[in-house]
Short mmCIF file of C-alpha atoms and ligand atoms in Angstrom, two decimals:
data_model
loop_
_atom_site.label_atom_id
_atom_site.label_comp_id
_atom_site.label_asym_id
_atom_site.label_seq_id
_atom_site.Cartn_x
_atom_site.Cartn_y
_atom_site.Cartn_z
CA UNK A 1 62.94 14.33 5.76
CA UNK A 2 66.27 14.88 4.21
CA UNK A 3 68.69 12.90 2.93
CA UNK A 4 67.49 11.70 0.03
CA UNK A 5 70.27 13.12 -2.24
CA UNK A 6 73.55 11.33 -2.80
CA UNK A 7 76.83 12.60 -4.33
CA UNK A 8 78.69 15.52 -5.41
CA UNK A 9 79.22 16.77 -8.94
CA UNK A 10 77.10 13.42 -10.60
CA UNK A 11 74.15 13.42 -7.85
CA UNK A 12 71.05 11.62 -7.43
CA UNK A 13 67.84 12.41 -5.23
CA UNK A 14 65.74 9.18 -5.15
CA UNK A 15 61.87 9.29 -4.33
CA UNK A 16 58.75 7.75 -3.33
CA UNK A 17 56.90 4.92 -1.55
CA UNK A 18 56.67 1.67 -1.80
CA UNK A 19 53.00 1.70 -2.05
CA UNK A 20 52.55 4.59 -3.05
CA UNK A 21 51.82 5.34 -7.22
CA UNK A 22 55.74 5.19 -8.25
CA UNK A 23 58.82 5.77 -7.09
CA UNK A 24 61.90 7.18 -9.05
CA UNK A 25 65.19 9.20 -9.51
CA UNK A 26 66.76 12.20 -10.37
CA UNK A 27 70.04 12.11 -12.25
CA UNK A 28 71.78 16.07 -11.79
CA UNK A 29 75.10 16.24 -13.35
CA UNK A 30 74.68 13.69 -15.98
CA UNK A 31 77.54 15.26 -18.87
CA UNK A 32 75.28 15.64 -22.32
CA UNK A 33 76.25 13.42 -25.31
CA UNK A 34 76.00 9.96 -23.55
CA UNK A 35 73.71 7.68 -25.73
CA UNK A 36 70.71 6.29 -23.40
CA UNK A 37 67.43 4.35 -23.72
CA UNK A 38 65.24 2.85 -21.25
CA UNK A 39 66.75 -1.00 -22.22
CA UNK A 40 69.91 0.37 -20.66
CA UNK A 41 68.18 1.16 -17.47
CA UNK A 42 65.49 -1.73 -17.72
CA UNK A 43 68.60 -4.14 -17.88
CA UNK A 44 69.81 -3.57 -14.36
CA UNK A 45 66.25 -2.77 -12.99
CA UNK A 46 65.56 -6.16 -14.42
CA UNK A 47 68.46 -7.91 -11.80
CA UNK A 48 67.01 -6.16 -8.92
CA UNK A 49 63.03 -6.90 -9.74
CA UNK A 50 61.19 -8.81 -7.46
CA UNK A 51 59.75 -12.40 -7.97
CA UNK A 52 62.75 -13.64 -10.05
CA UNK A 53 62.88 -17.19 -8.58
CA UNK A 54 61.38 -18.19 -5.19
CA UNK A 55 64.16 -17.20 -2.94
CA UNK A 56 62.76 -13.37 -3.48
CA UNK A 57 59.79 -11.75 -2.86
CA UNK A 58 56.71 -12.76 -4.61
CA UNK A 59 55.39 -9.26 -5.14
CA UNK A 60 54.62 -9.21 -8.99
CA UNK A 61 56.30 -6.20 -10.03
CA UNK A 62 56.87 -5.33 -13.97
CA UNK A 63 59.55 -2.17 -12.60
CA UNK A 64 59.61 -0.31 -16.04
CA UNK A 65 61.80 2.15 -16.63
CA UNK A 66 60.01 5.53 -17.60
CA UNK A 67 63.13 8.35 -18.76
CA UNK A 68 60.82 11.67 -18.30
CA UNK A 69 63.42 14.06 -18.74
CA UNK A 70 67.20 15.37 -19.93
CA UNK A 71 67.13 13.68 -23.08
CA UNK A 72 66.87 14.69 -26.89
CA UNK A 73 67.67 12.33 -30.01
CA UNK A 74 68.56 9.70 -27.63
CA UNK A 75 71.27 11.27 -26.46
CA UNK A 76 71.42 13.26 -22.63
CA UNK A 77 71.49 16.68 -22.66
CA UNK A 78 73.08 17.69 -19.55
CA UNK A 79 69.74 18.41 -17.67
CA UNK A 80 68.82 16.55 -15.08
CA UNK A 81 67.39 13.22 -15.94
CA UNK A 82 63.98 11.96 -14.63
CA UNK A 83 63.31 8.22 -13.96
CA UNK A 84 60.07 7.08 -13.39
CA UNK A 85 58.96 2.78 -12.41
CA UNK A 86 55.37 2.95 -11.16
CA UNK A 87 54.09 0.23 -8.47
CA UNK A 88 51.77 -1.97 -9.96
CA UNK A 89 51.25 -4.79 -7.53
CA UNK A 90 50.71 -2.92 -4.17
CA UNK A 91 48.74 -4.72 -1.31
CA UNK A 92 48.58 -3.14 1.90
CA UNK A 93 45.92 -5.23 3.59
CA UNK A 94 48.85 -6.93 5.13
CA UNK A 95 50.45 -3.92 6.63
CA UNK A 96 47.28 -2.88 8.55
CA UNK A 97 47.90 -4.87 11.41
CA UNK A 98 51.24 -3.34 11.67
CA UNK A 99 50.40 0.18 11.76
CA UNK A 100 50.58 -0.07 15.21
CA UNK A 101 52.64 -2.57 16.35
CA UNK A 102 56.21 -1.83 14.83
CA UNK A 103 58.10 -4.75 13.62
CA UNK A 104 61.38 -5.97 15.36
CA UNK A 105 64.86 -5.17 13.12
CA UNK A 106 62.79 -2.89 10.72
CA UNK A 107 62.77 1.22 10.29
CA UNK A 108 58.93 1.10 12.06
CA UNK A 109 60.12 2.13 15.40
CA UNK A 110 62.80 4.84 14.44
CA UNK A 111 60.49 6.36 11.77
CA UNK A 112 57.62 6.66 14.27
CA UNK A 113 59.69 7.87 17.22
CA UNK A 114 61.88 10.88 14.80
CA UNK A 115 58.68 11.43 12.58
CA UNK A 116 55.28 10.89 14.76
CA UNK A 117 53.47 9.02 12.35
CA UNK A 118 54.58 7.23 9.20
CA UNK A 119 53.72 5.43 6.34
CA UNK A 120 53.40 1.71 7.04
CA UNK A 121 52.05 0.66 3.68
CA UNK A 122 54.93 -1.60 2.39
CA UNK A 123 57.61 -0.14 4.70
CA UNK A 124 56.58 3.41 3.11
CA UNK A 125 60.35 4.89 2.11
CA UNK A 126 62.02 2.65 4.09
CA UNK A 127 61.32 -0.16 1.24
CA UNK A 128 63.82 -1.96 -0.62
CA UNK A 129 61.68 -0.51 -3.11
CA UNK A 130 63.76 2.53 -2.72
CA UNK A 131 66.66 1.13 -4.41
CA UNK A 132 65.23 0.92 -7.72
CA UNK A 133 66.22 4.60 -7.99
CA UNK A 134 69.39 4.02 -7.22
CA UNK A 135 69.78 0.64 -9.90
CA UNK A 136 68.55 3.00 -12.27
CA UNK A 137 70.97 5.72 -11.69
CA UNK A 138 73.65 3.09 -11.44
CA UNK A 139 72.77 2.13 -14.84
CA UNK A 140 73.41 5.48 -16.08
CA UNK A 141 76.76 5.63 -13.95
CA UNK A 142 78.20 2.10 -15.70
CA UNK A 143 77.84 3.04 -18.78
CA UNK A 144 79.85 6.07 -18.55
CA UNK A 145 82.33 3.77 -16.40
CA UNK A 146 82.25 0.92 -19.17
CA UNK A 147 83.16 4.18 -21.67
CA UNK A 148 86.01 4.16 -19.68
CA UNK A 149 87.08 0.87 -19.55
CA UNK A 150 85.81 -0.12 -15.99
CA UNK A 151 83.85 -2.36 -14.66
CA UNK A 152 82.10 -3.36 -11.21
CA UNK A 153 80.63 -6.66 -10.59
CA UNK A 154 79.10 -7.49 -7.12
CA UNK A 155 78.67 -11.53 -6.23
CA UNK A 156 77.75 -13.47 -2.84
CA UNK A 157 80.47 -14.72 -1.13
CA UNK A 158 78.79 -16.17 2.48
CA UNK A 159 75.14 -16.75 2.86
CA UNK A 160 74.17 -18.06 6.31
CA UNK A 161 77.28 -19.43 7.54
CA UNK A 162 78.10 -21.12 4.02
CA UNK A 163 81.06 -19.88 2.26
CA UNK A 164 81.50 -19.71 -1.77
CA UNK A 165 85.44 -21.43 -2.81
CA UNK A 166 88.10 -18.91 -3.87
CA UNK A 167 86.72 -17.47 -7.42
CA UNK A 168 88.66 -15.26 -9.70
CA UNK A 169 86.83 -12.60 -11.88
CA UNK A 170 86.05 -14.77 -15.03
CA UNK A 171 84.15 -17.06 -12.66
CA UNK A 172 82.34 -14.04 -10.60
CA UNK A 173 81.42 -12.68 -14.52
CA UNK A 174 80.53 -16.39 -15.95
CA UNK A 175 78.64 -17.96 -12.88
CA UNK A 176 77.01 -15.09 -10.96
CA UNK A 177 74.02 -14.59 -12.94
CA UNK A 178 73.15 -18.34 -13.06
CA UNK A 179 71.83 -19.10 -10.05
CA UNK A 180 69.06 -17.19 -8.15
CA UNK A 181 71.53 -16.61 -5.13
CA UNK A 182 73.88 -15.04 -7.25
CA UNK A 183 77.10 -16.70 -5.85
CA UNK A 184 79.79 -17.18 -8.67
CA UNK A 185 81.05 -21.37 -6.90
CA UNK A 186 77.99 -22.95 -8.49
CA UNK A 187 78.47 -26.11 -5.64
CA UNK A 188 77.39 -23.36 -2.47
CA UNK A 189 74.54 -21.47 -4.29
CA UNK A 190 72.83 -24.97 -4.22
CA UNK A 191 73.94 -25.26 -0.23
CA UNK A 192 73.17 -21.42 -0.02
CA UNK A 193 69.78 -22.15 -1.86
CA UNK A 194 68.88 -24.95 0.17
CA UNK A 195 69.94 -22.77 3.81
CA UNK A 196 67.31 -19.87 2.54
CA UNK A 197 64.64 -22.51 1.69
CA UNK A 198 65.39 -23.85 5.29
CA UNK A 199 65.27 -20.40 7.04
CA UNK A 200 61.39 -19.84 5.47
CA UNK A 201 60.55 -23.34 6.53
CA UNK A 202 60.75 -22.18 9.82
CA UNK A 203 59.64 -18.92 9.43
CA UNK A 204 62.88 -17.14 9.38
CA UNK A 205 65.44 -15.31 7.33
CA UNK A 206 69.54 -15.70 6.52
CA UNK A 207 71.80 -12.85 6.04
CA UNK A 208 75.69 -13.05 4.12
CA UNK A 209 78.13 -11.49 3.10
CA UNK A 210 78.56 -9.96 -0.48
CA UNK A 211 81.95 -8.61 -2.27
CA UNK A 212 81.94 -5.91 -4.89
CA UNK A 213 84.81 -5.28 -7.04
CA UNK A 214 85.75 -2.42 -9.51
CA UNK A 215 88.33 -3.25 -12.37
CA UNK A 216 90.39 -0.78 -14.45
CA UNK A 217 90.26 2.29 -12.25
CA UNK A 218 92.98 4.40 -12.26
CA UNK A 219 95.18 5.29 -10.31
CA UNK A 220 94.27 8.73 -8.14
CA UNK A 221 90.80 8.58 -7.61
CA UNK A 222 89.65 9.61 -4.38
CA UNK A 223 89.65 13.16 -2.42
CA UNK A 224 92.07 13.62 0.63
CA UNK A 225 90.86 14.02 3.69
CA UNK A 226 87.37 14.06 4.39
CA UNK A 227 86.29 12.67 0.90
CA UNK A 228 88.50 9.50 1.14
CA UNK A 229 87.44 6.93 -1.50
CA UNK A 230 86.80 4.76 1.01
CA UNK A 231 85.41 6.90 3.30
CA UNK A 232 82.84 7.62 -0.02
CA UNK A 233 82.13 3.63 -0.58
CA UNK A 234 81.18 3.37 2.97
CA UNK A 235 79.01 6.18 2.75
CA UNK A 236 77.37 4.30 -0.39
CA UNK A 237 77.17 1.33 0.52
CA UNK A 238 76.12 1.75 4.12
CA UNK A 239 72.89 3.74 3.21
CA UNK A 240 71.76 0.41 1.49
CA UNK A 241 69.22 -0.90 4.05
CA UNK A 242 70.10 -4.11 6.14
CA UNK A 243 73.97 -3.26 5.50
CA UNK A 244 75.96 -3.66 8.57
CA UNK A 245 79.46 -3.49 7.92
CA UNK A 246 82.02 -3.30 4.74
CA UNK A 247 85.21 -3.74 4.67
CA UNK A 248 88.15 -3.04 2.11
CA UNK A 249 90.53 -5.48 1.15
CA UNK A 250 91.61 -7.14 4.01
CA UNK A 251 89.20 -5.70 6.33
CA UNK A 252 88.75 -6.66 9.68
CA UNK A 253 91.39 -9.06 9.06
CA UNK A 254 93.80 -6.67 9.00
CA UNK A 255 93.49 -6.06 12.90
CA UNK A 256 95.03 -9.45 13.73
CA UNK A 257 98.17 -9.77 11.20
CA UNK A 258 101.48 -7.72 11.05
CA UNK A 259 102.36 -5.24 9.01
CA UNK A 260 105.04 -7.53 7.15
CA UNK A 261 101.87 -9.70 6.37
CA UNK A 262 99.26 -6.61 5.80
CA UNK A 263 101.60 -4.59 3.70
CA UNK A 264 101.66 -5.21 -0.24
CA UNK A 265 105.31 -4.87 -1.21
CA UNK A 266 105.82 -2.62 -4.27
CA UNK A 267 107.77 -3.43 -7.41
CA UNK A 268 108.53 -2.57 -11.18
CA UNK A 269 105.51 -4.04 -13.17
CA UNK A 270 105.08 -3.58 -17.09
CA UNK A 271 107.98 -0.78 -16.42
CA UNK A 272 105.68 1.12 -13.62
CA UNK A 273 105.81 0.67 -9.72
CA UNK A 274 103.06 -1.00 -8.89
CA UNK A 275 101.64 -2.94 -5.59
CA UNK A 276 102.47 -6.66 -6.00
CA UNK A 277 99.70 -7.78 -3.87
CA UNK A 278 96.28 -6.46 -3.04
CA UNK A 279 95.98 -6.51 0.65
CA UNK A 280 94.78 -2.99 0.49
CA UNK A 281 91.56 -3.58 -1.36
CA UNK A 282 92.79 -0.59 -4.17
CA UNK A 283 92.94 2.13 -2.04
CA UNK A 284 95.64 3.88 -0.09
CA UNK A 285 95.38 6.89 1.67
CA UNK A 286 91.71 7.35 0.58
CA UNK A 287 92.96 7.28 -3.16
CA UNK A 288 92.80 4.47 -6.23
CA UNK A 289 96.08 3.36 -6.40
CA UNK A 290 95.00 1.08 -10.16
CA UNK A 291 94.74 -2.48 -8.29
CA UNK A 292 90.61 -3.87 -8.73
CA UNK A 293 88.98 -2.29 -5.24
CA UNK A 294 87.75 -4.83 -3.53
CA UNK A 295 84.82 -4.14 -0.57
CA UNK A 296 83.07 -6.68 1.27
CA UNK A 297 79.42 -5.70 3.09
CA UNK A 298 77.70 -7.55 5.37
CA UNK A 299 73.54 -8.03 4.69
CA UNK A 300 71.55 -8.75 8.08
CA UNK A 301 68.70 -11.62 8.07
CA UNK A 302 65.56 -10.05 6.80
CA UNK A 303 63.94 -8.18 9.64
CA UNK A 304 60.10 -9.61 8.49
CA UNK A 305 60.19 -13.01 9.22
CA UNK A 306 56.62 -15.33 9.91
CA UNK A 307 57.89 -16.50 13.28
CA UNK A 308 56.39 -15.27 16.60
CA UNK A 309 58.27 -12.12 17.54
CA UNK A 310 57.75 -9.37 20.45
CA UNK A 311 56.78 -6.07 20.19
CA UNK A 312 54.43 -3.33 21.97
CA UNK A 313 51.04 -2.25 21.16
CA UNK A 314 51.42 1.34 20.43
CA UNK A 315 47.80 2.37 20.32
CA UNK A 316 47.52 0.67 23.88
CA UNK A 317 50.44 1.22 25.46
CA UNK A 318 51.34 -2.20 26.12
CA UNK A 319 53.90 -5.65 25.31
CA UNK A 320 52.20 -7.66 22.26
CA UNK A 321 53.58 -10.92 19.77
CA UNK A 322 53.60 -10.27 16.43
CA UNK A 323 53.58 -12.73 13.16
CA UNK A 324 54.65 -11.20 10.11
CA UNK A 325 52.86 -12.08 6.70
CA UNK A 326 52.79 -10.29 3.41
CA UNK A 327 55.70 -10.29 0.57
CA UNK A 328 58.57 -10.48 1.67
CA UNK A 329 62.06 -11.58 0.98
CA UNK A 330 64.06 -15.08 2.93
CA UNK A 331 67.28 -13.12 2.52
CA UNK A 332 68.50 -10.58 1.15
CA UNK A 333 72.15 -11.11 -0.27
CA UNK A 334 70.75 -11.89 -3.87
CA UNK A 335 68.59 -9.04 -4.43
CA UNK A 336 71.15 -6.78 -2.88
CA UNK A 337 74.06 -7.37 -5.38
CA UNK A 338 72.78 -4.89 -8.00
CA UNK A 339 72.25 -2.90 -5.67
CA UNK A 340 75.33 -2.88 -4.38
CA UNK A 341 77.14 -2.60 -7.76
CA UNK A 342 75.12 0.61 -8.51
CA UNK A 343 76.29 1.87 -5.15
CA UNK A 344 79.89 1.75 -6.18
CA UNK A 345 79.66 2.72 -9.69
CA UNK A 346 77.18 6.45 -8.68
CA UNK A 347 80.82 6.87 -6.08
CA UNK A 348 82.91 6.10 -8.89
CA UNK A 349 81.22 8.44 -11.52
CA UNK A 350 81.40 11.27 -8.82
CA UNK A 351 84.61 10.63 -7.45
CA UNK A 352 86.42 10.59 -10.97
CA UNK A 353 84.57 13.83 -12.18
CA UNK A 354 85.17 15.35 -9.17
CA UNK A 355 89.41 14.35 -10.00
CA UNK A 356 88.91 15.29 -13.38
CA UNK A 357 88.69 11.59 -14.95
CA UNK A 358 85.69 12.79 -16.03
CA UNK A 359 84.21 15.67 -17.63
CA UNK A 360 81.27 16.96 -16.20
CA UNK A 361 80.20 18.85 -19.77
CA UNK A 362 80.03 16.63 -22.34
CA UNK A 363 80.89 13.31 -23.09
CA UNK A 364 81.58 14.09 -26.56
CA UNK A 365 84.44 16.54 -28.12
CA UNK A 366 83.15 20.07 -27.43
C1 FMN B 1 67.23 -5.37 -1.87
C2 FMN B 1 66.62 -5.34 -0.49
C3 FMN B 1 65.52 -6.13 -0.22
C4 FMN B 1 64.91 -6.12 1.05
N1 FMN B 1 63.81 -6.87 1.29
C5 FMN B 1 63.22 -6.82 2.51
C6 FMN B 1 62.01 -7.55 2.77
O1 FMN B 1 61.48 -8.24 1.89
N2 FMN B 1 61.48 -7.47 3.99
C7 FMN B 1 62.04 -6.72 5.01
O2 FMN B 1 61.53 -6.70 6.11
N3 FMN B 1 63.17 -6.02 4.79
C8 FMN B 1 63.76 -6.04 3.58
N4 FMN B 1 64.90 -5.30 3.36
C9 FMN B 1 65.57 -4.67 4.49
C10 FMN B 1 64.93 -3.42 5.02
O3 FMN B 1 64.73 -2.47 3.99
C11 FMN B 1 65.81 -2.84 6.13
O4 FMN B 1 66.20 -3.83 7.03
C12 FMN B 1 65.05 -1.76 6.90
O5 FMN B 1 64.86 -0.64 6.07
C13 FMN B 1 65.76 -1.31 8.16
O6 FMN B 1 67.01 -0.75 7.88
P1 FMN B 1 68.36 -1.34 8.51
O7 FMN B 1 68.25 -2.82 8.46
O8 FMN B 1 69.44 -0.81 7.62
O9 FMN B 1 68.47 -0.84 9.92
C14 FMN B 1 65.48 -5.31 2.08
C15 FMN B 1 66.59 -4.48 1.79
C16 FMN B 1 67.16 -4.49 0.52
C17 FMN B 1 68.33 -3.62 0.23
#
């Protein structure tokens, strides 16, 4: 299987199963000097954990952060970094049943048909629990953003048809955390809350949308022609599972307004040219142009849902209805927004060492 390995100069290869002993990361290309302990991984890993209200998964899960590697006197030394969060709470008996019978909207099918057989414990590597290498790469790749005075913040903006008001960043930083959906208009998280609680009432699952945006990044990230910014973000954020579309900016709205609508004029700000509106989502041209970027992905309904579903009998050959039990989670927008956020920060990281925002030696003065 390949493709486990993300980025170019600051790149991560993420491991494991979800019910198998542990899963982890490898941070290659970390620059040495950058002061790191496991409470600046366990901090993010902490967002993502399961069983953090009862709109997620009740699988009991501790997720701490083990740093095995590339570090001496708290400080990274420029070898690769090794990240280690074993799986405590693992029950398969669940799965059994499915081993056979592959589950409608999950990886089952695919993985069987390109792979033979595959591991069904848990969803095997097609978990969510595969993302907790990449929140705590992510973690890593903040804090050399925040060195650099940038930040990304993810929220949820739609959850199952119900849309969050207008919010402006001070909200999205103030509110987000608050509320187990994790949308920053405190009045639809309790609408969104009540839709999920709805949804597993009668056995089934929301999606939603969720919006991640990156302040104070300069202007000129972002590698011409193949290596677009954007094209790099989509990349990211599209190998999260149950992601199935992003947008920039205006998005999809752009294909239905004119160009005098679409087009942020340009004018003299704080003595500089600069785009007086942000239509573009930060990014022309595949590069940063300084404005916040602004993406948008959409997160399907959970594919295990309780409700009576068809599928085929593998071992026999023939049409079957499936129920789905075990751990899983009503929807998926609110676990997804760290995840989301650590997308865009490991494409940041790269993309500005790769433009030389970054140095790739040292953090420090050599
Ligand atoms: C944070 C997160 C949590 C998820 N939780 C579940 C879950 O509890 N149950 C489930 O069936 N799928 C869950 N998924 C989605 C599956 O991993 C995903 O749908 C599956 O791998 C198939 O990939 P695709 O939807 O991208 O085609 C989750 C995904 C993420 C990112």
């Amino acid at each position: 299987m390949s493709g486990n390995t993300f980025g170019t100069l600051f790149r991560i290869t993420t491991w494991g199963e979800s019910h198998g002993p542990a899963v982890g990361v490898i941070v290659d290309g970390c620059p040495a000097g950058l002061l790191l302990d496991e409470s600046d991984i366990q901090k993010e890993l902490n967002r993502r954990r399961p069983g953090q209200s009862d709109i997620t998964t009740p699988r009991k899960e501790e997720d701490k952060a083990e740093l095995l590697s590339g570090l001496f006197l708290g400080k990274t030394t420029g070898a690769p970094i090794s990240i280690l969060v074993r799986n405590n709470d693992v029950d398969s008996s669940k799965y059994e049943a499915l081993c056979d019978t592959p589950r409608p909207g999950h990886a089952d099918m695919t993985y069987r048909l390109k792979y033979g057989s595959r591991d069904w414990r848990g969803g095997g590597r097609s978990s969510a629990r595969e993302t907790i290498g990449r929140v705590a790469a992510g973690a890593i790749a903040k804090k050399i953003l925040g060195m650099n005075g940038i930040e990304v913040l993810a929220h949820v903006v739609e959850l199952g048809g119900i849309r969050s008001k207008n919010v402006d960043v001070e909200q999205i930083r103030e509110n987000t955390e608050k509320n187990p959906v994790r949308c920053a208009d405190p009045d639809a998280a309790l609408q969104m809350e009540a839709m999920i609680h709805a949804a597993r009432g009668e056995g089934d699952s929301v999606g939603g949308i969720v919006e991640i945006i990156g302040i104070g990044i300069p202007a000129g990230v972002g590698e011409p022609v193949f290596d677009k910014l954007s094209a790099e973000l989509a990349k990211g954020l599209m190998s999260i599972g149950a992601v199935k579309g992003i947008e920039i900016g205006l998005g999809f709205k752009s294909s239905i307004i004119r160009g005098s609508r679409m087009n942020d004029p340009i004018g003299m700000r704080d003595g500089k040219p600069a785009p007086l509106t942000n239509n573009a989502g930060g990014i022309l041209g595949g590069i940063s142009n300084g404005e916040p970027i602004v993406c948008r992905i959409a997160v399907k309904p959970t594919p295990s849902i309780s409700k009576e579903q068809h599928t085929v009998d593998l071992s026999e050959m023939k049409d079957t209805r499936i129920k789905i039990t075990g751990r899983h989670d009503p929807s998926i927008p609110p676990r997804i927004v760290p995840v989301a956020e650590a997308m865009v920060a490991l494409v940041l990281v790269d993309m500005m060492m790769r433009g030389g925002f970054i140095r790739t030696s040292t953090i420090g003065q050599l």
